[in-house]
Amino acid sequence: MVLTIVTIIAGLAFLLYTGLYIVVTVSKPQTEIHRTFRRYLLAMALWSVSAFLLYIDQTRAVFWFRMMSGAGLGAMLSIYMFTRATTKVKNWQGIAVFIISLIMIGLTVFTNLLTESVSVKDGYIIYALAGTTAVVAGPGYILILISLITLVRFRQKSKDPVQRNRLLYIILGILVMIIGSMTNFIPVLGGYPFDIVANSIGALLLIYAILRYQLLDIRIVIRQGLLYSIPTVIIGTVYFLIITLFINIFGLFSKAEVFLTSLVVAVITALLAEPFRVQAQAIIDRIFFREKYDSRIMLQKLSSQTTSTLDLYKITNTILSEVATTMHLPSAAFFFRDEDTGVFELTTQIGLDDLRNQSFRQGHPLVLWFFNQNHPVGRQDMEVLPQFQSLWKSERQLLKDMKAELFIPIKVLSQLVGIFILGPKRSEQPYSSEEIITLTTVANQTAAAIENARLYTAEQSRRKEIDTLYNLSNQLVGTEDLETILNTVTKHTVDSVQGTYARILIRDDNGDYYCQSIYPIKNLIDPLRYRNVEPIVAQYYYDMVLDNELIVVIDTKDPNWHDEEKQAIFINFAKTLCICPLIGTDSKIGLLILGEFHSRKATPFTPSQLRLINAIADYASSSIQRAILHNKLEENFLQTVISLANAMDARDSYTGDHSQRMAAMASQIGLEMELSSKDIETLHWAGILHDIGKIGVPDQILNKKGPLTKKEWVIMKEHPVTGAQIVEPIKYLAPVSPIIRAHHEKFDGTGYPYGLEGNDIPLGSRILAVVDAYVAIRDKRVYSEAHTHEEAIAELRRTSGTHFDPKIIDVFCKTISE
Amino acid sequence: MTDLNTMIEQGRQKEIWIKYLGFLDLSIDEFMDIQERLLLEQIELLGSSMMGRMLLGDKIPKTVKEFRKNVPLTTYQDYHELLDEKKADVLPREPVAWAHTSGRSGTFRWKWAPYSKEMFDSLGESVTGAMILASCTKKGEVLLEPNDTVLLATAPSPYMSGEISKSADEQMKLRFLPSLKDGDEMGFRDRIKSGFKLAMVEGLDFFYGLASILVGIGEQFEKGSGSIKFTAKMLRPDVIWRLLKGYVVAKIKNGKVLPKDIWKLKGIMTGGVDASIYKKQIEYYWGKKPLEGYACTEGGSLCMQAWNYEGMTFYCENAFLEFIPHEEHKKNKEDPDYQPKTVLYNELELGVYELVFTNFHGGIFTRYRIGDLFEVISLRDDELDIDLPQVQFYSRDSDIINLAGFALITEKDIWQALEKTDLDYYEWVARKEIKDNKTYLRLFIELKSVTDLDTKKVEKQISAALREINSDYDDLEKMLGYTALTISMLNPGAFGMYMDYQQSQGADLAHTKPPHMKPTQDQMKNLLGDKKVKG
């Protein structure tokens, strides 16, 4: 027996094909594809053994060569039948091809129509092909080419990544086989065993495909153990070689020498081999179980990283990042249950930026499934299981948009708290069972940490909500000023929800919306149309929201919104808008709008945030309503007071426009003295209302022609206090009250009602006193005739410093001309 | 998603079974969960369409309870104006196909039904499930293969059966005999003829159509009139082998070559009343029992038998199912203004119910009364461990003959009674007649061959059989004290002439034959022709 490298390769190929044949035969299920593939393996085993025997049994070289050729044709036929089974072609041609091929195989093996002579010399095969070779062998090559083309096309058409991948290895195997066998027709190459090598490579390819990708659904349970034993075998061999080497080199013969040497070598080998074994197993892991190798490291990392923080986003982002890197995933996400609503919200994601505001409702089939099941579910399972028939079209679309391949429940104490979603692997390979186990382990290992962080975050969020509402209510209770209320609300909303801006629109009696408050975190006041009426396009939508009392979230990418509409609702200044109605007890006030631009989370407005916005809106509504009511009351009161003042004018002996003239002159003085616009306005109102207190003075005193009695003076002197008391409750007129109260005080302290002196008398009162005196001198009164401007000025100058403030007299004289 | 062909190629039988027939393993609660969820989606879809809003009323229901309480039951009358004009823009989803009924029910020439893409797909999925069931012998067995041949003995598009074929063709690569395209251009008879001719060459894996056709073909084979005509196309080794094998098998049995000798059918799918009548004959001729299903144009495929060929199970994902108990149904018959109450699938008890359904997936028929009655025969199938109510088709509401107010005679009752006798009948029709103030069930029968029969004897035989089948009828005869059945023998060829006449008048497919039950005066006039009636 001549053992050469060629015979070893041929023998190895035989063993490989025989092994594969056994594996395919015992594997289940057995389909037509398995049966035809088995025939191919049988033919190749026969071919290999013939090749082996060709070199061993050279006396019968012709027979073994013909057996090789026949087996080769058989393999080609089997490949053809395998292709038909794979592509499910059913027609009569198959039977015809089968019969013809059998005839050709018979002719090849039992006649000299293919091979005339064969001999082996020095490991080199010398053969002569017959002239009819093309006729006998040609059909086989045609078949194999047809098969190859068919399989390539079939693979191209197939959308199933598993099938595509498996077919690739079969195609490669066939290709190698064709190339190898073609060398037989090239005289220079034909003598060398290229075909034997090629067929052995083909066998190795198939073995790899079975081990790595479960070709033909064959799963070998022991493969991992076998592969792991390779380093041990190598170490054992090395140990054996070293011992042998020592014995031969140093001529060790005694038992003690051999024993000692063996012991030393064993210790050294053991010491050196351990790192080698670990390294070798790592290499095997990388080649055959790459994901498993990386997953182990990932699990270790996650285990340490997730237990050291309570930040939900940090934990989930770490997990997503590690998993995506290790498993080569473009996308993954976490959905967590909102405690209040029971809805599973998209909390963290990678590679799914386009998906925002997504959630699984309580009755979602996936949620229902995980309530009862602890195992992951794949996209394909969802397409198959009847429980998922109840998915809505929109839900199917969402799952499609997510490109989710695998869904893993996150459970804590048997309660479903979240769903871990994984996208497809970049390799387009399906998740192996080992990977699914790893990911489930990730979910289980990190579930407690996630739940703790989730509860902590929820607790924090609730506390923040309570704090926000508490602060807000404190601030709102302390004021009835509408503007203050509106500004407080917008600021609080932006601060608490971390929005980009907040606006409050108030709907007026005509149904138009006016932006009454804005709190932007950047310069957006002008673009957001402060105090302007909202565009008509937007108003329709606002009406719908307000009248239906809806809280809505609009995404800038929502295709239902046209550009014009987006501009109208200012969504272009944010990524997402939340519009919340402001509903009073008996009226619909307006809208609180929150724009969000920067979000690190997948969901810009989480249910808890929406709940908070809603609560703020409720607080705001009651405060706004209270303020509006208050304003209305004040306005009514003001109107009443103005009416009273007018009535007073009519009652008094002054000319009808006395108060108006006083107001105009006082304002003029204020302007000249460069008072603030607010003070000037106060002066104006003081001018109008200064004598309103005379409402309490009887007509006979008010219009008495002669001098007043002492008693009458007492009554008359009460009018500044009475006037001040009338206007005091009107918030808007509150600053006017002290002016009215002191407008009869004199600069030297001899005035009434309190005898104030100098600068103790409010400036407005001092101005008003001058103006009142001037008007009184100029007007015809029941007790005196009207005087000229000059006379009046002269009188004022005369009493300047005693009766009046000299500075004001100066300004007055300079300002007021006839 | 991975298509069915690939799944078959990859040997994923378990997944295929679960995908198409997994509903048989659902618990009733799971079944109802699916029903409820899909109804809520449908309500949302209806609410977004003009016609849907019209059906739902002022307030769009938010729950199943509200839906059943507030949305009225409907008939085609509520739809015809918009559907007859095929107004797509008023529908919940854009239809990809429009199918119409055979128009047998009378009031409307045709009833049109729009199919959304999802509904269209579900037609094919249901028929794929039916093919698996018709061909399997045990749970999980999937014998379907791409390129299986299917002989279609149904009407083409735009009939619903035509749409089913198209949809099934999209589900998996099937070879229809003849092809769908060729079949559409042929008349009904030609299509069947051409189908069987092609089946001689191509083989036959599945038959889908009327049971009576299979029986007819079987009878022809048995009589030898269906002998095989050789053509050049049959000169193929596989065909010759198949025919030779069939011939040898028949010779060994010492009988005529029957269809089952030359075709090994994987499955037969039928529908209609005759399916259960001809079950045994079909098995005898074709070697397979027919699998019975129920489908309608407005609702698509709704229920199907399992592999024990007993009761039918409703699909959970094709329509929301409600049932009017028979008592409620009768109350409504007496007083059309009375709104009958419905029960849900999980509330069924043994008895007869009228089916009410609401399309899913953007269909338009809402709480629709199709007019068909079902009998709940058991609340679960113990044999196959199907934990869902089992039903069988009872009758079309309009086909029931009501004798003396309490004996309800269905088409199936009469057919079964005829089968129990030795009568070699060709066709029949039944009517209710009143003579001398007495109510009678009158049967008009055409025999296959001219025979001198004692009609009184036959009458007694049929009456006895009917009493055995229908206890109410038995009570009726006992109470009235006379045989409430009269038979009249029609002249030979009466049905043939009727069909020829109808075809010459351009009648639609469904109108070529008179209905078995309650034919109209005009139909009877055409059938009786010169009024030569025996009996």
CSV table of N, CA and C in Angstrom, one decimal, chain A residues 211 242 365 409 661 678:
chain,number,residue,atom,x,y,z
A,211,LEU,N,-21.8,23.1,9.7
A,211,LEU,CA,-21.4,23.5,11.1
A,211,LEU,C,-21.8,24.9,11.4
A,242,ILE,N,7.4,15.2,21.7
A,242,ILE,CA,8.6,15.7,22.6
A,242,ILE,C,9.2,14.5,23.3
A,365,PRO,N,-50.9,42.7,20.6
A,365,PRO,CA,-50.7,41.3,20.6
A,365,PRO,C,-49.3,40.9,21.2
A,409,PRO,N,-38.8,39.7,26.1
A,409,PRO,CA,-39.6,40.3,27.2
A,409,PRO,C,-38.6,40.7,28.3
A,661,ARG,N,-59.8,118.3,31.4
A,661,ARG,CA,-58.7,119.3,31.3
A,661,ARG,C,-57.7,119.1,32.4
A,678,LYS,N,-46.0,105.1,32.8
A,678,LYS,CA,-46.9,104.5,33.7
A,678,LYS,C,-47.4,105.6,34.7
